[in-house]
Amino acid sequence: MVLRDADLLLGAWRSRAVPEVPGVEPSDRPGLPLPRRLSGRRDSGEPDAAARGHDCRGGLRRRGVRSLEAWPRRRDLISAVIVHYRTPHLLEAAVAALHEDARTSAVPLEVVVVDNGAASAEATGGAAPEDPGAQVLRPAGNLGYAAGMNLGVEHATGDVLLLMNADVAVEPGCLGALLDALAEADIAGPRLFWDRGCRLMLPPQQLRTRRAELDAAWAERSPVWGRSFRRRWRRRARAFWRAGEPTLCYELTGACLAVTRDGWRRVGRFDESFRLYYEETEWLLRARSAGVRAVLAPAARCVHAYDQSAKREPRAQLWFEESAERFRRRRYGAWFAALLRRLERVRRRFEECPSFAGGPVEGEAWVEVTTLPLGVPSAGCRVPAGEAAAFEMPEDVRAGARSDLWVRVTDGGCRDLGGWLVKT
């Protein structure tokens, strides 16, 4: 997934109000009942969606599909569903971390892997291992992320689904914290970090309104507007990063989402016309419209080795552009999508980031890291006021980046203080 920003939404958590976040739409929906795993309610037996007919032993199964009800549901089980594409070393680490956390937290777990790259990767060593500690589904070709996730959910038997990228590794206690958050919601997203040292926090998704789309597009074409945009973006991102308890949020990142089986049934499957990117954005907007409660669970922590699968798919950029256009037309209308296309043909202009002079920073100091010359969206971390100049790029972030990395130092008022470029 690309780095994206968004504001948090207001809502009640348990009997308390969640922290107020700037620029957020309030929700008047009351707290939802406990998920079945925690409340002991019986499953309604209603199928989640029509089965697509994929064979869990390899290839695509014939279309006289077996009913989803043939896979019995486990109300005491988490089903981790991982879509994998040619990153076997990351997949093995992801599955190992899941099993270790499940063991130490006494959480029953099954892992279902959809190996989207199996057909093309066997000759190059990019296929999933034969026995990675998971059930492996090997479709005949790359189905795309949305269809791959739908396939994995069809074969999962747990009453809580953990939808994951193969480049995500849970930290100790993550599964338990997600289950705690699902006591008052149907969807929960963890705190995601870019580096294995859990220092650089990844941001929420971008706001998806007509106004926000125009705001972001013009920020890349006007240095003055871009400076204002960065400050406004930082206020929202820092509210997200500072959250200390489950907070209502529909701008979660699709790299890792926990959802109750009932929540999945109510929202529906991922839209498979979004082969890569925007599938979770559209799905979470549907969740909000359906009144299905989604929260950020900051006590649940994961490391996301950002963008490792997409860079191995030569069609990734094409799929991104197709998904963006499809989303805009559906969400905003054809006329607005055409307006954005015209605006994006205007030459981009960015304000040059001055070199950081060093020295102490008044108030709090933040370091932000991004591949984008605008400076945001970015990952960020708070640092001691006098140590911003000593920030060192985590080696795993540098090694995994597809382009050079911009580092910016900002103050408590979200103002730029300078920065530097890290060559990769």
PDB file of C-alpha atoms in Angstrom, residues 56-252:
ATOM      1  CA  CYS A  56      -7.414 -24.798  -2.135  1.00  0.00           C
ATOM      2  CA  ARG A  57      -5.038 -27.421  -3.576  1.00  0.00           C
ATOM      3  CA  GLY A  58      -4.104 -25.394  -6.650  1.00  0.00           C
ATOM      4  CA  GLY A  59      -5.643 -23.908  -9.750  1.00  0.00           C
ATOM      5  CA  LEU A  60      -9.190 -22.650 -10.160  1.00  0.00           C
ATOM      6  CA  ARG A  61     -11.874 -25.130  -9.254  1.00  0.00           C
ATOM      7  CA  ARG A  62     -14.787 -25.726 -11.599  1.00  0.00           C
ATOM      8  CA  ARG A  63     -17.743 -23.415 -11.203  1.00  0.00           C
ATOM      9  CA  GLY A  64     -20.210 -25.807  -9.623  1.00  0.00           C
ATOM     10  CA  VAL A  65     -18.981 -24.476  -6.339  1.00  0.00           C
ATOM     11  CA  ARG A  66     -19.117 -25.984  -2.920  1.00  0.00           C
ATOM     12  CA  SER A  67     -21.257 -23.943  -0.534  1.00  0.00           C
ATOM     13  CA  LEU A  68     -19.365 -21.769   1.913  1.00  0.00           C
ATOM     14  CA  GLU A  69     -21.408 -23.361   4.695  1.00  0.00           C
ATOM     15  CA  ALA A  70     -19.447 -26.561   4.029  1.00  0.00           C
ATOM     16  CA  TRP A  71     -16.504 -24.943   5.868  1.00  0.00           C
ATOM     17  CA  PRO A  72     -17.571 -24.950   9.543  1.00  0.00           C
ATOM     18  CA  ARG A  73     -17.003 -21.723  11.464  1.00  0.00           C
ATOM     19  CA  ARG A  74     -14.865 -21.616  14.613  1.00  0.00           C
ATOM     20  CA  ARG A  75     -15.953 -18.995  17.115  1.00  0.00           C
ATOM     21  CA  ASP A  76     -12.734 -19.337  19.129  1.00  0.00           C
ATOM     22  CA  LEU A  77     -10.397 -18.982  16.143  1.00  0.00           C
ATOM     23  CA  ILE A  78      -8.588 -16.168  14.314  1.00  0.00           C
ATOM     24  CA  SER A  79      -8.111 -16.842  10.606  1.00  0.00           C
ATOM     25  CA  ALA A  80      -5.169 -14.884   9.209  1.00  0.00           C
ATOM     26  CA  VAL A  81      -5.603 -14.524   5.435  1.00  0.00           C
ATOM     27  CA  ILE A  82      -2.429 -13.464   3.612  1.00  0.00           C
ATOM     28  CA  VAL A  83      -2.197 -12.555  -0.074  1.00  0.00           C
ATOM     29  CA  HIS A  84       1.342 -13.328  -1.221  1.00  0.00           C
ATOM     30  CA  TYR A  85       3.193 -12.250  -4.367  1.00  0.00           C
ATOM     31  CA  ARG A  86       6.789 -13.356  -4.853  1.00  0.00           C
ATOM     32  CA  THR A  87       8.188 -12.411  -1.418  1.00  0.00           C
ATOM     33  CA  PRO A  88       8.702 -15.844   0.212  1.00  0.00           C
ATOM     34  CA  HIS A  89      11.227 -14.552   2.762  1.00  0.00           C
ATOM     35  CA  LEU A  90       8.731 -11.963   3.993  1.00  0.00           C
ATOM     36  CA  LEU A  91       5.914 -14.508   3.992  1.00  0.00           C
ATOM     37  CA  GLU A  92       7.884 -16.904   6.182  1.00  0.00           C
ATOM     38  CA  ALA A  93       8.631 -14.089   8.638  1.00  0.00           C
ATOM     39  CA  ALA A  94       4.968 -13.010   8.672  1.00  0.00           C
ATOM     40  CA  VAL A  95       3.681 -16.530   9.363  1.00  0.00           C
ATOM     41  CA  ALA A  96       6.336 -17.200  12.009  1.00  0.00           C
ATOM     42  CA  ALA A  97       5.447 -13.974  13.837  1.00  0.00           C
ATOM     43  CA  LEU A  98       1.747 -14.878  13.764  1.00  0.00           C
ATOM     44  CA  HIS A  99       2.326 -18.331  15.228  1.00  0.00           C
ATOM     45  CA  GLU A 100       4.668 -16.993  17.910  1.00  0.00           C
ATOM     46  CA  ASP A 101       2.193 -14.323  19.016  1.00  0.00           C
ATOM     47  CA  ALA A 102      -0.683 -16.817  18.965  1.00  0.00           C
ATOM     48  CA  ARG A 103       1.333 -19.248  21.099  1.00  0.00           C
ATOM     49  CA  THR A 104       2.411 -16.730  23.722  1.00  0.00           C
ATOM     50  CA  SER A 105      -1.036 -15.078  23.846  1.00  0.00           C
ATOM     51  CA  ALA A 106      -2.940 -18.401  23.859  1.00  0.00           C
ATOM     52  CA  VAL A 107      -4.991 -17.308  20.840  1.00  0.00           C
ATOM     53  CA  PRO A 108      -6.200 -20.110  18.512  1.00  0.00           C
ATOM     54  CA  LEU A 109      -4.962 -19.356  14.990  1.00  0.00           C
ATOM     55  CA  GLU A 110      -5.135 -20.675  11.452  1.00  0.00           C
ATOM     56  CA  VAL A 111      -3.257 -19.152   8.518  1.00  0.00           C
ATOM     57  CA  VAL A 112      -4.509 -19.190   4.924  1.00  0.00           C
ATOM     58  CA  VAL A 113      -2.076 -18.024   2.221  1.00  0.00           C
ATOM     59  CA  VAL A 114      -3.199 -17.110  -1.298  1.00  0.00           C
ATOM     60  CA  ASP A 115      -0.098 -17.391  -3.484  1.00  0.00           C
ATOM     61  CA  ASN A 116      -0.957 -14.991  -6.307  1.00  0.00           C
ATOM     62  CA  GLY A 117       2.477 -15.334  -7.854  1.00  0.00           C
ATOM     63  CA  ALA A 118       2.761 -19.124  -7.820  1.00  0.00           C
ATOM     64  CA  ALA A 119       2.190 -19.647 -11.548  1.00  0.00           C
ATOM     65  CA  SER A 120       4.850 -17.153 -12.639  1.00  0.00           C
ATOM     66  CA  ALA A 121       7.299 -17.483  -9.753  1.00  0.00           C
ATOM     67  CA  GLU A 122       8.019 -21.204  -9.485  1.00  0.00           C
ATOM     68  CA  ALA A 123      10.842 -20.932 -11.997  1.00  0.00           C
ATOM     69  CA  THR A 124      12.364 -17.906 -10.253  1.00  0.00           C
ATOM     70  CA  GLY A 125      12.017 -19.056  -6.658  1.00  0.00           C
ATOM     71  CA  GLY A 126       9.331 -16.541  -5.739  1.00  0.00           C
ATOM     72  CA  ALA A 127       6.541 -18.978  -4.895  1.00  0.00           C
ATOM     73  CA  ALA A 128       5.357 -19.557  -1.352  1.00  0.00           C
ATOM     74  CA  PRO A 129       7.120 -22.419   0.469  1.00  0.00           C
ATOM     75  CA  GLU A 130       5.420 -25.799   0.334  1.00  0.00           C
ATOM     76  CA  ASP A 131       4.881 -25.865   4.089  1.00  0.00           C
ATOM     77  CA  PRO A 132       5.015 -22.319   5.517  1.00  0.00           C
ATOM     78  CA  GLY A 133       2.844 -23.216   8.520  1.00  0.00           C
ATOM     79  CA  ALA A 134      -0.311 -22.380   6.615  1.00  0.00           C
ATOM     80  CA  GLN A 135      -2.875 -23.680   4.171  1.00  0.00           C
ATOM     81  CA  VAL A 136      -1.684 -22.469   0.750  1.00  0.00           C
ATOM     82  CA  LEU A 137      -4.066 -21.719  -2.138  1.00  0.00           C
ATOM     83  CA  ARG A 138      -2.366 -21.547  -5.528  1.00  0.00           C
ATOM     84  CA  PRO A 139      -4.619 -19.992  -8.198  1.00  0.00           C
ATOM     85  CA  ALA A 140      -3.612 -20.355 -11.835  1.00  0.00           C
ATOM     86  CA  GLY A 141      -2.633 -16.694 -12.164  1.00  0.00           C
ATOM     87  CA  ASN A 142      -2.397 -13.380 -10.349  1.00  0.00           C
ATOM     88  CA  LEU A 143      -5.989 -12.677  -9.296  1.00  0.00           C
ATOM     89  CA  GLY A 144      -5.166  -9.255  -7.892  1.00  0.00           C
ATOM     90  CA  TYR A 145      -5.230  -8.374  -4.209  1.00  0.00           C
ATOM     91  CA  ALA A 146      -8.996  -8.017  -3.798  1.00  0.00           C
ATOM     92  CA  ALA A 147      -9.880 -11.303  -5.497  1.00  0.00           C
ATOM     93  CA  GLY A 148      -7.050 -13.084  -3.704  1.00  0.00           C
ATOM     94  CA  MET A 149      -8.311 -11.876  -0.345  1.00  0.00           C
ATOM     95  CA  ASN A 150     -11.887 -12.909  -1.174  1.00  0.00           C
ATOM     96  CA  LEU A 151     -10.621 -16.379  -2.091  1.00  0.00           C
ATOM     97  CA  GLY A 152      -8.742 -16.710   1.188  1.00  0.00           C
ATOM     98  CA  VAL A 153     -11.739 -15.607   3.249  1.00  0.00           C
ATOM     99  CA  GLU A 154     -13.884 -18.251   1.522  1.00  0.00           C
ATOM    100  CA  HIS A 155     -11.562 -20.966   2.829  1.00  0.00           C
ATOM    101  CA  ALA A 156     -11.049 -19.485   6.311  1.00  0.00           C
ATOM    102  CA  THR A 157     -12.962 -21.099   9.182  1.00  0.00           C
ATOM    103  CA  GLY A 158     -12.457 -18.599  12.005  1.00  0.00           C
ATOM    104  CA  ASP A 159     -15.012 -16.130  13.278  1.00  0.00           C
ATOM    105  CA  VAL A 160     -12.397 -13.354  13.336  1.00  0.00           C
ATOM    106  CA  LEU A 161     -10.561 -12.616  10.083  1.00  0.00           C
ATOM    107  CA  LEU A 162      -7.123 -11.000   9.976  1.00  0.00           C
ATOM    108  CA  LEU A 163      -6.570  -9.681   6.439  1.00  0.00           C
ATOM    109  CA  MET A 164      -2.856  -9.170   5.828  1.00  0.00           C
ATOM    110  CA  ASN A 165      -0.175  -8.409   3.298  1.00  0.00           C
ATOM    111  CA  ALA A 166       2.717 -10.846   3.195  1.00  0.00           C
ATOM    112  CA  ASP A 167       5.088  -7.993   4.107  1.00  0.00           C
ATOM    113  CA  VAL A 168       3.459  -7.411   7.515  1.00  0.00           C
ATOM    114  CA  ALA A 169       4.814  -8.950  10.735  1.00  0.00           C
ATOM    115  CA  VAL A 170       2.840  -8.722  13.974  1.00  0.00           C
ATOM    116  CA  GLU A 171       4.603  -7.629  17.142  1.00  0.00           C
ATOM    117  CA  PRO A 172       4.090  -9.552  20.427  1.00  0.00           C
ATOM    118  CA  GLY A 173       0.624  -8.960  21.849  1.00  0.00           C
ATOM    119  CA  CYS A 174      -0.853  -7.746  18.573  1.00  0.00           C
ATOM    120  CA  LEU A 175      -3.488 -10.478  18.224  1.00  0.00           C
ATOM    121  CA  GLY A 176      -4.755 -10.036  21.763  1.00  0.00           C
ATOM    122  CA  ALA A 177      -4.956  -6.254  21.372  1.00  0.00           C
ATOM    123  CA  LEU A 178      -6.943  -6.608  18.150  1.00  0.00           C
ATOM    124  CA  LEU A 179      -9.380  -8.965  19.866  1.00  0.00           C
ATOM    125  CA  ASP A 180      -9.759  -6.468  22.704  1.00  0.00           C
ATOM    126  CA  ALA A 181     -10.579  -3.735  20.185  1.00  0.00           C
ATOM    127  CA  LEU A 182     -13.123  -5.990  18.474  1.00  0.00           C
ATOM    128  CA  ALA A 183     -15.050  -6.159  21.747  1.00  0.00           C
ATOM    129  CA  GLU A 184     -16.533  -2.788  20.765  1.00  0.00           C
ATOM    130  CA  ALA A 185     -16.170  -2.782  16.980  1.00  0.00           C
ATOM    131  CA  ASP A 186     -16.364  -5.054  13.958  1.00  0.00           C
ATOM    132  CA  ILE A 187     -13.182  -3.792  12.241  1.00  0.00           C
ATOM    133  CA  ALA A 188      -9.849  -2.957  13.876  1.00  0.00           C
ATOM    134  CA  GLY A 189      -6.560  -1.815  12.399  1.00  0.00           C
ATOM    135  CA  PRO A 190      -3.207  -1.952  14.236  1.00  0.00           C
ATOM    136  CA  ARG A 191      -0.557   0.706  14.620  1.00  0.00           C
ATOM    137  CA  LEU A 192       1.776   0.137  11.650  1.00  0.00           C
ATOM    138  CA  PHE A 193       5.494   0.860  11.679  1.00  0.00           C
ATOM    139  CA  TRP A 194       7.791   1.108   8.662  1.00  0.00           C
ATOM    140  CA  ASP A 195      10.911  -0.214  10.406  1.00  0.00           C
ATOM    141  CA  ARG A 196      11.660  -3.275  12.520  1.00  0.00           C
ATOM    142  CA  GLY A 197      12.697  -1.018  15.390  1.00  0.00           C
ATOM    143  CA  CYS A 198       9.095   0.272  15.575  1.00  0.00           C
ATOM    144  CA  ARG A 199      10.082   3.916  15.400  1.00  0.00           C
ATOM    145  CA  LEU A 200       8.606   5.317  12.164  1.00  0.00           C
ATOM    146  CA  MET A 201       4.805   5.213  12.363  1.00  0.00           C
ATOM    147  CA  LEU A 202       2.965   4.877   9.065  1.00  0.00           C
ATOM    148  CA  PRO A 203       0.124   7.361   8.449  1.00  0.00           C
ATOM    149  CA  PRO A 204      -3.591   6.824   7.942  1.00  0.00           C
ATOM    150  CA  GLN A 205      -5.131   6.886   4.512  1.00  0.00           C
ATOM    151  CA  GLN A 206      -5.872  10.082   2.661  1.00  0.00           C
ATOM    152  CA  LEU A 207      -9.230  11.778   3.064  1.00  0.00           C
ATOM    153  CA  ARG A 208     -11.591  10.820   0.243  1.00  0.00           C
ATOM    154  CA  THR A 209     -13.837  13.774  -0.476  1.00  0.00           C
ATOM    155  CA  ARG A 210     -13.968  16.070  -3.499  1.00  0.00           C
ATOM    156  CA  ARG A 211     -12.518  18.900  -1.457  1.00  0.00           C
ATOM    157  CA  ALA A 212      -9.673  16.750  -0.121  1.00  0.00           C
ATOM    158  CA  GLU A 213      -8.817  15.443  -3.597  1.00  0.00           C
ATOM    159  CA  LEU A 214      -8.572  18.979  -5.009  1.00  0.00           C
ATOM    160  CA  ASP A 215      -6.579  20.078  -1.970  1.00  0.00           C
ATOM    161  CA  ALA A 216      -4.003  17.310  -2.441  1.00  0.00           C
ATOM    162  CA  ALA A 217      -3.752  17.768  -6.214  1.00  0.00           C
ATOM    163  CA  TRP A 218      -3.203  21.527  -6.007  1.00  0.00           C
ATOM    164  CA  ALA A 219      -0.632  21.125  -3.209  1.00  0.00           C
ATOM    165  CA  GLU A 220       1.665  19.446  -5.757  1.00  0.00           C
ATOM    166  CA  ARG A 221       1.320  22.394  -8.158  1.00  0.00           C
ATOM    167  CA  SER A 222       1.587  25.423  -5.889  1.00  0.00           C
ATOM    168  CA  PRO A 223       4.503  25.704  -3.435  1.00  0.00           C
ATOM    169  CA  VAL A 224       2.547  28.137  -1.241  1.00  0.00           C
ATOM    170  CA  TRP A 225      -0.479  25.841  -1.141  1.00  0.00           C
ATOM    171  CA  GLY A 226       1.798  22.865  -0.562  1.00  0.00           C
ATOM    172  CA  ARG A 227       3.247  24.498   2.558  1.00  0.00           C
ATOM    173  CA  SER A 228      -0.253  25.021   3.979  1.00  0.00           C
ATOM    174  CA  PHE A 229      -1.287  21.499   2.966  1.00  0.00           C
ATOM    175  CA  ARG A 230       1.638  19.937   4.831  1.00  0.00           C
ATOM    176  CA  ARG A 231       0.708  21.705   8.059  1.00  0.00           C
ATOM    177  CA  ARG A 232      -2.930  20.651   7.817  1.00  0.00           C
ATOM    178  CA  TRP A 233      -1.960  17.082   6.939  1.00  0.00           C
ATOM    179  CA  ARG A 234       0.392  16.915   9.932  1.00  0.00           C
ATOM    180  CA  ARG A 235      -2.307  17.964  12.371  1.00  0.00           C
ATOM    181  CA  ARG A 236      -4.455  15.033  11.279  1.00  0.00           C
ATOM    182  CA  ALA A 237      -1.546  12.572  11.135  1.00  0.00           C
ATOM    183  CA  ARG A 238      -0.296  13.482  14.603  1.00  0.00           C
ATOM    184  CA  ALA A 239      -3.748  12.995  16.097  1.00  0.00           C
ATOM    185  CA  PHE A 240      -3.662   9.510  14.556  1.00  0.00           C
ATOM    186  CA  TRP A 241      -0.133   8.816  15.816  1.00  0.00           C
ATOM    187  CA  ARG A 242      -0.887  10.060  19.345  1.00  0.00           C
ATOM    188  CA  ALA A 243      -4.014   7.938  19.814  1.00  0.00           C
ATOM    189  CA  GLY A 244      -3.607   5.848  22.950  1.00  0.00           C
ATOM    190  CA  GLU A 245      -6.850   3.879  22.970  1.00  0.00           C
ATOM    191  CA  PRO A 246      -9.209   2.416  20.350  1.00  0.00           C
ATOM    192  CA  THR A 247     -10.394   5.368  18.275  1.00  0.00           C
ATOM    193  CA  LEU A 248     -13.084   5.437  15.611  1.00  0.00           C
ATOM    194  CA  CYS A 249     -11.376   5.542  12.206  1.00  0.00           C
ATOM    195  CA  TYR A 250     -12.381   4.601   8.664  1.00  0.00           C
ATOM    196  CA  GLU A 251      -9.061   5.643   7.119  1.00  0.00           C
ATOM    197  CA  LEU A 252      -7.216   2.505   8.194  1.00  0.00           C
TER     198      LEU A 252
END
